[in-house]
Tab-separated table of C-alpha atoms in Angstrom:
chain	number	residue	atom	x	y	z
A	1	UNK	CA	32.985	8.110	3.793
A	2	UNK	CA	29.390	7.663	4.978
A	3	UNK	CA	26.870	10.240	3.727
A	4	UNK	CA	25.184	12.596	6.177
A	5	UNK	CA	21.639	11.512	7.038
A	6	UNK	CA	19.268	14.296	8.044
A	7	UNK	CA	16.288	13.755	10.383
A	8	UNK	CA	13.330	13.114	8.088
A	9	UNK	CA	10.892	16.069	8.212
A	10	UNK	CA	7.873	13.747	8.332
A	11	UNK	CA	9.232	12.455	11.626
A	12	UNK	CA	10.234	15.895	12.861
A	13	UNK	CA	8.985	17.759	15.939
A	14	UNK	CA	6.057	19.667	14.385
A	15	UNK	CA	2.843	18.148	15.829
A	16	UNK	CA	0.940	19.018	12.638
A	17	UNK	CA	2.836	18.615	9.366
A	18	UNK	CA	2.130	20.846	6.365
A	19	UNK	CA	3.067	20.217	2.768
A	20	UNK	CA	2.623	21.503	-0.767
A	21	UNK	CA	0.651	19.232	-3.085
A	22	UNK	CA	0.420	18.895	-6.888
A	23	UNK	CA	2.738	21.752	-7.870
A	24	UNK	CA	4.297	19.518	-10.543
A	25	UNK	CA	1.116	19.660	-12.654
A	26	UNK	CA	-0.597	22.516	-14.417
A	27	UNK	CA	-3.587	23.817	-12.499
A	28	UNK	CA	-2.404	22.208	-9.275
A	29	UNK	CA	-5.678	20.689	-8.084
A	30	UNK	CA	-7.951	23.369	-9.545
A	31	UNK	CA	-10.093	23.304	-12.686
A	32	UNK	CA	-10.105	26.987	-13.547
A	33	UNK	CA	-9.469	29.221	-16.525
A	34	UNK	CA	-8.270	32.334	-14.669
A	35	UNK	CA	-5.115	33.780	-16.260
A	36	UNK	CA	-3.060	33.341	-13.083
A	37	UNK	CA	-3.774	29.589	-12.904
A	38	UNK	CA	-0.694	27.491	-12.223
A	39	UNK	CA	1.077	26.475	-15.426
A	40	UNK	CA	3.844	24.435	-13.733
A	41	UNK	CA	6.753	25.927	-15.624
A	42	UNK	CA	9.927	24.432	-14.197
A	43	UNK	CA	11.465	27.641	-12.858
A	44	UNK	CA	8.208	28.420	-11.040
A	45	UNK	CA	7.990	24.898	-9.607
A	46	UNK	CA	11.549	25.189	-8.325
A	47	UNK	CA	10.750	28.613	-6.844
A	48	UNK	CA	7.688	27.196	-5.069
A	49	UNK	CA	9.785	24.402	-3.560
A	50	UNK	CA	12.389	26.878	-2.312
A	51	UNK	CA	9.671	29.115	-0.823
A	52	UNK	CA	8.147	26.122	0.965
A	53	UNK	CA	11.553	24.909	2.152
A	54	UNK	CA	12.655	28.271	3.538
A	55	UNK	CA	9.192	29.072	4.861
A	56	UNK	CA	9.119	26.021	7.119
A	57	UNK	CA	6.810	23.595	5.283
A	58	UNK	CA	7.440	19.915	5.971
A	59	UNK	CA	6.966	18.169	2.617
A	60	UNK	CA	6.563	18.660	-1.131
A	61	UNK	CA	4.252	16.090	-2.719
A	62	UNK	CA	3.613	15.684	-6.490
A	63	UNK	CA	0.804	13.891	-8.275
A	64	UNK	CA	1.407	11.275	-10.981
A	65	UNK	CA	-0.425	12.127	-14.198
A	66	UNK	CA	0.119	10.921	-17.734
A	67	UNK	CA	-2.949	12.315	-19.481
A	68	UNK	CA	-4.991	15.493	-19.099
A	69	UNK	CA	-8.680	15.888	-18.388
A	70	UNK	CA	-9.575	17.896	-21.495
A	71	UNK	CA	-11.691	21.041	-21.314
A	72	UNK	CA	-10.372	24.459	-22.153
A	73	UNK	CA	-7.127	24.019	-20.257
A	74	UNK	CA	-6.357	20.317	-20.852
A	75	UNK	CA	-5.910	20.248	-17.080
A	76	UNK	CA	-2.960	18.165	-15.764
A	77	UNK	CA	-1.738	17.200	-19.224
A	78	UNK	CA	1.423	19.208	-18.479
A	79	UNK	CA	3.071	17.500	-15.529
A	80	UNK	CA	6.584	16.531	-14.512
A	81	UNK	CA	7.595	12.912	-13.855
A	82	UNK	CA	8.110	12.607	-10.146
A	83	UNK	CA	11.418	10.760	-9.646
A	84	UNK	CA	13.454	13.194	-11.740
A	85	UNK	CA	11.335	16.012	-10.296
A	86	UNK	CA	12.311	15.109	-6.724
A	87	UNK	CA	15.969	14.586	-7.623
A	88	UNK	CA	16.200	18.063	-9.124
A	89	UNK	CA	14.486	19.683	-6.135
A	90	UNK	CA	16.721	17.788	-3.709
A	91	UNK	CA	19.669	19.713	-5.094
A	92	UNK	CA	18.133	23.149	-4.423
A	93	UNK	CA	16.412	22.601	-1.050
A	94	UNK	CA	17.783	22.028	2.430
A	95	UNK	CA	15.253	20.518	4.823
A	96	UNK	CA	11.869	19.812	3.219
A	97	UNK	CA	10.810	16.198	2.555
A	98	UNK	CA	10.606	15.393	-1.156
A	99	UNK	CA	8.098	12.805	-2.258
A	100	UNK	CA	7.748	10.867	-5.474
A	101	UNK	CA	4.406	9.447	-6.604
A	102	UNK	CA	4.452	6.142	-8.443
A	103	UNK	CA	1.733	4.201	-10.267
A	104	UNK	CA	2.450	0.625	-9.189
A	105	UNK	CA	1.358	-1.099	-12.442
A	106	UNK	CA	3.417	1.273	-14.605
A	107	UNK	CA	6.757	1.273	-12.772
A	108	UNK	CA	8.667	-1.903	-11.919
A	109	UNK	CA	9.744	-2.095	-8.250
A	110	UNK	CA	13.371	-2.767	-9.233
A	111	UNK	CA	13.497	0.514	-11.153
A	112	UNK	CA	11.632	2.347	-8.390
A	113	UNK	CA	14.064	1.084	-5.745
A	114	UNK	CA	17.040	2.403	-7.695
A	115	UNK	CA	15.413	5.778	-8.436
A	116	UNK	CA	14.113	6.246	-4.885
A	117	UNK	CA	17.498	5.446	-3.359
A	118	UNK	CA	19.115	7.922	-5.732
A	119	UNK	CA	16.878	10.738	-4.462
A	120	UNK	CA	17.429	9.660	-0.868
A	121	UNK	CA	21.186	10.018	-1.321
A	122	UNK	CA	20.949	13.351	-3.151
A	123	UNK	CA	18.681	14.741	-0.404
A	124	UNK	CA	20.627	13.151	2.485
A	125	UNK	CA	17.643	11.146	3.673
A	126	UNK	CA	14.704	13.412	2.821
A	127	UNK	CA	13.037	11.178	0.195
A	128	UNK	CA	9.531	9.814	0.476
A	129	UNK	CA	7.336	7.641	-1.741
A	130	UNK	CA	3.610	7.977	-2.438
A	131	UNK	CA	2.439	4.549	-3.618
A	132	UNK	CA	-0.715	4.661	-5.755
A	133	UNK	CA	-2.379	2.099	-7.992
A	134	UNK	CA	-4.089	4.387	-10.501
A	135	UNK	CA	-7.756	4.789	-11.324
A	136	UNK	CA	-8.175	6.243	-14.833
A	137	UNK	CA	-8.536	3.544	-17.538
A	138	UNK	CA	-7.947	6.083	-20.317
A	139	UNK	CA	-4.561	6.841	-18.808
A	140	UNK	CA	-3.606	3.178	-18.520
A	141	UNK	CA	-4.681	2.571	-22.121
A	142	UNK	CA	-1.827	4.835	-23.212
A	143	UNK	CA	0.504	2.144	-21.837
A	144	UNK	CA	-1.479	-0.705	-23.358
A	145	UNK	CA	-2.628	-1.802	-19.903
A	146	UNK	CA	-5.929	-2.369	-18.168
A	147	UNK	CA	-6.801	-1.693	-14.562
A	148	UNK	CA	-6.523	-4.869	-12.508
A	149	UNK	CA	-9.324	-6.134	-10.276
A	150	UNK	CA	-6.893	-6.591	-7.396
A	151	UNK	CA	-4.625	-3.523	-7.503
A	152	UNK	CA	-3.622	-3.675	-3.862
A	153	UNK	CA	-2.537	-7.298	-4.102
A	154	UNK	CA	-0.081	-6.125	-6.747
A	155	UNK	CA	0.868	-3.137	-4.580
A	156	UNK	CA	1.610	-5.487	-1.690
A	157	UNK	CA	4.021	-7.545	-3.782
A	158	UNK	CA	5.552	-4.355	-5.168
A	159	UNK	CA	6.144	-2.968	-1.670
A	160	UNK	CA	7.622	-6.230	-0.373
A	161	UNK	CA	10.099	-6.311	-3.250
A	162	UNK	CA	11.073	-2.671	-2.755
A	163	UNK	CA	11.923	-3.110	0.913
A	164	UNK	CA	13.653	-6.430	0.354
A	165	UNK	CA	15.902	-4.854	-2.284
A	166	UNK	CA	17.184	-2.530	0.432
A	167	UNK	CA	17.472	-5.058	3.243
A	168	UNK	CA	18.514	-8.346	1.627
A	169	UNK	CA	22.089	-9.477	2.261
A	170	UNK	CA	22.497	-10.460	-1.379
A	171	UNK	CA	20.619	-11.188	-4.621
A	172	UNK	CA	17.273	-12.941	-4.159
A	173	UNK	CA	14.526	-14.606	-6.182
A	174	UNK	CA	10.885	-13.582	-5.868
A	175	UNK	CA	7.934	-15.622	-7.078
A	176	UNK	CA	4.608	-13.831	-6.813
A	177	UNK	CA	1.365	-13.441	-8.710
A	178	UNK	CA	2.458	-10.205	-10.384
A	179	UNK	CA	6.251	-10.306	-10.167
A	180	UNK	CA	8.834	-12.988	-10.802
A	181	UNK	CA	12.400	-11.857	-10.093
A	182	UNK	CA	15.629	-13.780	-10.515
A	183	UNK	CA	18.690	-12.805	-8.490
A	184	UNK	CA	17.389	-9.290	-7.897
A	185	UNK	CA	19.721	-6.727	-6.354
A	186	UNK	CA	19.792	-2.916	-6.136
A	187	UNK	CA	22.686	-0.856	-4.795
A	188	UNK	CA	23.005	1.524	-3.148
A	189	UNK	CA	20.226	0.985	-0.669
A	190	UNK	CA	18.298	4.021	0.504
A	191	UNK	CA	19.844	5.935	3.389
A	192	UNK	CA	16.633	5.549	5.388
A	193	UNK	CA	16.206	2.093	6.841
A	194	UNK	CA	14.535	-0.196	6.131
A	195	UNK	CA	13.209	2.108	3.363
A	196	UNK	CA	12.207	5.751	2.873
A	197	UNK	CA	8.921	6.902	4.381
A	198	UNK	CA	5.877	5.856	2.362
A	199	UNK	CA	2.327	7.073	1.978
A	200	UNK	CA	-0.836	6.087	0.164
A	201	UNK	CA	-4.059	7.925	-0.624
A	202	UNK	CA	-6.839	5.362	-0.300
A	203	UNK	CA	-10.515	5.629	0.570
A	204	UNK	CA	-11.840	2.097	0.066
A	205	UNK	CA	-11.244	-0.814	2.424
A	206	UNK	CA	-8.645	-2.703	0.293
A	207	UNK	CA	-6.538	0.428	-0.108
A	208	UNK	CA	-6.699	1.258	3.570
A	209	UNK	CA	-5.725	-2.287	4.490
A	210	UNK	CA	-2.758	-1.987	2.146
A	211	UNK	CA	-1.723	1.326	3.716
A	212	UNK	CA	-2.068	-0.103	7.211
A	213	UNK	CA	0.305	-2.930	6.341
A	214	UNK	CA	2.858	-1.232	4.109
A	215	UNK	CA	2.760	2.568	4.532
A	216	UNK	CA	3.637	5.090	7.216
A	217	UNK	CA	0.962	7.632	6.293
A	218	UNK	CA	-2.455	7.575	4.667
A	219	UNK	CA	-4.070	10.605	3.033
A	220	UNK	CA	-7.857	10.729	3.021
A	221	UNK	CA	-10.558	13.191	1.995
A	222	UNK	CA	-13.688	14.183	3.908
A	223	UNK	CA	-16.707	16.446	3.520
A	224	UNK	CA	-16.451	17.938	7.009
A	225	UNK	CA	-14.041	17.613	9.895
A	226	UNK	CA	-16.442	15.629	12.087
A	227	UNK	CA	-16.790	13.039	9.315
A	228	UNK	CA	-13.017	13.035	9.116
A	229	UNK	CA	-12.883	11.693	12.666
A	230	UNK	CA	-14.641	8.540	11.456
A	231	UNK	CA	-12.026	8.030	8.748
A	232	UNK	CA	-9.236	8.447	11.294
A	233	UNK	CA	-10.791	5.871	13.613
A	234	UNK	CA	-11.195	3.430	10.730
A	235	UNK	CA	-7.608	3.808	9.524
A	236	UNK	CA	-6.146	3.538	13.002
A	237	UNK	CA	-8.160	0.389	13.710
A	238	UNK	CA	-6.771	-1.178	10.554
A	239	UNK	CA	-3.287	-0.149	11.638
A	240	UNK	CA	-3.737	-1.768	15.045
A	241	UNK	CA	-4.898	-4.963	13.356
A	242	UNK	CA	-1.731	-4.924	11.242
A	243	UNK	CA	0.404	-4.178	14.300
A	244	UNK	CA	1.405	-0.749	13.024
A	245	UNK	CA	0.830	2.906	13.922
A	246	UNK	CA	-0.127	4.802	10.774
A	247	UNK	CA	-0.450	8.571	10.547
A	248	UNK	CA	-3.594	9.981	8.912
A	249	UNK	CA	-3.319	13.132	6.787
A	250	UNK	CA	-5.699	15.065	4.578
A	251	UNK	CA	-5.697	17.407	1.572
A	252	UNK	CA	-7.000	20.984	1.391
A	253	UNK	CA	-7.099	23.849	-1.078
A	254	UNK	CA	-6.261	27.304	0.254
A	255	UNK	CA	-7.424	30.842	-0.465
A	256	UNK	CA	-5.887	33.043	2.225
A	257	UNK	CA	-6.473	36.798	2.143
A	258	UNK	CA	-6.443	39.758	4.542
A	259	UNK	CA	-10.247	39.754	4.799
A	260	UNK	CA	-12.824	37.003	4.603
A	261	UNK	CA	-14.688	38.879	1.865
A	262	UNK	CA	-11.570	39.037	-0.312
A	263	UNK	CA	-11.040	35.309	0.146
A	264	UNK	CA	-14.676	34.351	-0.527
A	265	UNK	CA	-14.924	36.607	-3.566
A	266	UNK	CA	-11.774	35.166	-5.102
A	267	UNK	CA	-12.877	31.609	-4.286
A	268	UNK	CA	-16.103	32.114	-6.244
A	269	UNK	CA	-14.246	33.972	-8.995
A	270	UNK	CA	-11.845	31.175	-9.884
A	271	UNK	CA	-13.889	28.088	-9.019
A	272	UNK	CA	-17.412	29.139	-9.987
A	273	UNK	CA	-17.256	32.053	-12.429
A	274	UNK	CA	-14.222	30.617	-14.259
A	275	UNK	CA	-14.462	26.874	-13.797
A	276	UNK	CA	-13.187	24.734	-16.657
A	277	UNK	CA	-16.455	22.837	-16.990
A	278	UNK	CA	-15.273	20.392	-19.647
A	279	UNK	CA	-12.235	19.238	-17.684
A	280	UNK	CA	-14.172	19.181	-14.431
A	281	UNK	CA	-17.027	17.093	-15.830
A	282	UNK	CA	-14.650	14.523	-17.321
A	283	UNK	CA	-12.589	14.319	-14.139
A	284	UNK	CA	-15.625	13.862	-11.883
A	285	UNK	CA	-17.110	11.214	-14.188
A	286	UNK	CA	-13.878	9.217	-14.231
A	287	UNK	CA	-13.267	9.626	-10.514
A	288	UNK	CA	-16.765	8.553	-9.546
A	289	UNK	CA	-16.706	5.641	-11.967
A	290	UNK	CA	-13.265	4.220	-11.282
A	291	UNK	CA	-11.868	5.671	-8.046
A	292	UNK	CA	-13.062	5.398	-4.464
A	293	UNK	CA	-11.307	8.552	-3.325
A	294	UNK	CA	-14.288	10.465	-1.942
A	295	UNK	CA	-17.543	9.922	-0.108
A	296	UNK	CA	-20.376	9.325	-2.583
A	297	UNK	CA	-22.215	12.432	-1.387
A	298	UNK	CA	-19.250	14.633	-2.248
A	299	UNK	CA	-19.849	14.282	-5.986
A	300	UNK	CA	-23.476	15.395	-5.618
A	301	UNK	CA	-23.080	18.187	-3.087
A	302	UNK	CA	-19.694	19.781	-3.615
A	303	UNK	CA	-19.099	20.544	-7.286
A	304	UNK	CA	-17.362	23.795	-6.356
A	305	UNK	CA	-14.892	21.904	-4.168
A	306	UNK	CA	-13.936	19.787	-7.166
A	307	UNK	CA	-13.501	22.870	-9.342
A	308	UNK	CA	-11.502	24.598	-6.624
A	309	UNK	CA	-9.374	21.697	-5.419
A	310	UNK	CA	-10.385	18.288	-6.816
A	311	UNK	CA	-12.806	17.618	-3.975
A	312	UNK	CA	-10.388	18.432	-1.168
A	313	UNK	CA	-11.370	20.423	1.917
A	314	UNK	CA	-11.617	24.221	1.456
A	315	UNK	CA	-9.530	26.532	3.629
A	316	UNK	CA	-10.914	29.909	2.621
A	317	UNK	CA	-10.598	33.037	4.751
A	318	UNK	CA	-8.189	35.148	6.738
A	319	UNK	CA	-4.933	33.809	8.194
A	320	UNK	CA	-6.611	33.483	11.587
A	321	UNK	CA	-9.604	31.612	10.162
A	322	UNK	CA	-7.411	29.195	8.249
A	323	UNK	CA	-5.190	28.618	11.277
A	324	UNK	CA	-8.310	27.871	13.338
A	325	UNK	CA	-9.441	25.280	10.790
A	326	UNK	CA	-6.045	23.597	10.819
A	327	UNK	CA	-6.171	23.508	14.627
A	328	UNK	CA	-9.573	21.781	14.331
A	329	UNK	CA	-8.077	19.216	11.958
A	330	UNK	CA	-5.319	18.496	14.429
A	331	UNK	CA	-7.811	18.198	17.297
A	332	UNK	CA	-9.793	15.689	15.222
A	333	UNK	CA	-6.691	13.522	14.972
A	334	UNK	CA	-5.134	14.418	11.641
A	335	UNK	CA	-1.344	14.435	11.631
A	336	UNK	CA	-1.034	16.959	8.830
A	337	UNK	CA	-2.352	18.327	5.545
A	338	UNK	CA	-1.150	18.685	1.963
A	339	UNK	CA	-2.135	22.091	0.602
A	340	UNK	CA	-2.790	23.446	-2.876
A	341	UNK	CA	-3.165	26.978	-4.207
A	342	UNK	CA	-4.346	28.555	-7.456
A	343	UNK	CA	-0.827	29.941	-7.900
A	344	UNK	CA	1.825	28.583	-5.557
A	345	UNK	CA	4.536	31.197	-5.982
A	346	UNK	CA	2.083	34.070	-5.564
A	347	UNK	CA	0.253	32.643	-2.532
A	348	UNK	CA	2.721	30.511	-0.577
A	349	UNK	CA	4.731	33.451	0.828
A	350	UNK	CA	1.644	35.028	2.418
A	351	UNK	CA	0.585	31.667	3.878
A	352	UNK	CA	4.020	30.985	5.361
A	353	UNK	CA	4.408	34.498	6.736
A	354	UNK	CA	0.949	34.871	8.220
A	355	UNK	CA	-0.478	31.412	8.996
A	356	UNK	CA	2.539	29.461	10.236
A	357	UNK	CA	3.259	31.850	13.155
A	358	UNK	CA	-0.351	31.440	14.314
A	359	UNK	CA	0.032	27.670	14.232
A	360	UNK	CA	3.267	27.961	16.198
A	361	UNK	CA	1.449	30.056	18.821
A	362	UNK	CA	-1.245	27.353	18.954
A	363	UNK	CA	1.369	24.660	19.611
A	364	UNK	CA	1.055	22.922	16.230
A	365	UNK	CA	4.452	24.044	14.977
A	366	UNK	CA	7.766	24.292	16.797
A	367	UNK	CA	9.864	25.576	13.899
């Protein structure tokens, strides 16, 4: 009996896709010490996924973290591994896409292919994979590894092996710079063909070239929406060169309240008055030194954005104001956004109830 395959939400009818980001890790994307900060207890994570699923969100996207950033909160040190995380959530959700995030150098593609296919079967075709190469040398040192000078060359081999494991007619050998496989096979294949949907979050040229060749979606950051248009044009040009059409998404942190004053006051309260300075300073130093995930000016000009949401774009205001900003993102060419909150279970219901209907009225959502 063949399993039922659902239409993948990332390829669904909503013109602008919305997802929940980083709920598998304590703090989400914030560096704050407020008592209501997200602690990522499993029951709360599961509740957030169910809220997002029933509320009409399109995807649930975790980060991959192995080590915290210190400070008062040891931010991100508590985080759930993403393959088992997605498998568990697949059993309690109905329609939302469930992503896994994998550090290429730390997870062998043969293992990843088996784990990813498992989630795709459990979810009836709702699995997705976020392929990242890693950027924090302190984290890699825990595994006895160093960051490579050519991470996206390795990621290319990794991605080729993954897809070939699903599409090959039988066992195959692979001889590459990073991987040498003998008679490799992985059954069952994923339900999605030739593989589940993939994404990458890259800012530099090598990462964007990798995404253009191997991924369906690229997530990028920007300081303002007009600058974001330049990133979209760059990514799409790389996609055209690779003969592929790649969707461009972004990341934002949300404070949605009845009044703008309430939203602004709370934004300053958690990200300025109660920032976890030690964790934030370490994170920004490591990011600026080893990751090309943001424009250089962002580190100098937008400290509060890093405290509030790891340098992502702020969506702070009333439901109408936030809906207007999301409409602007769509008009600029973004296909969707991954959203974070200080506390997902407390804030997601209000967002789904008040913002999503406005986006539907604006033509960005059809369900």
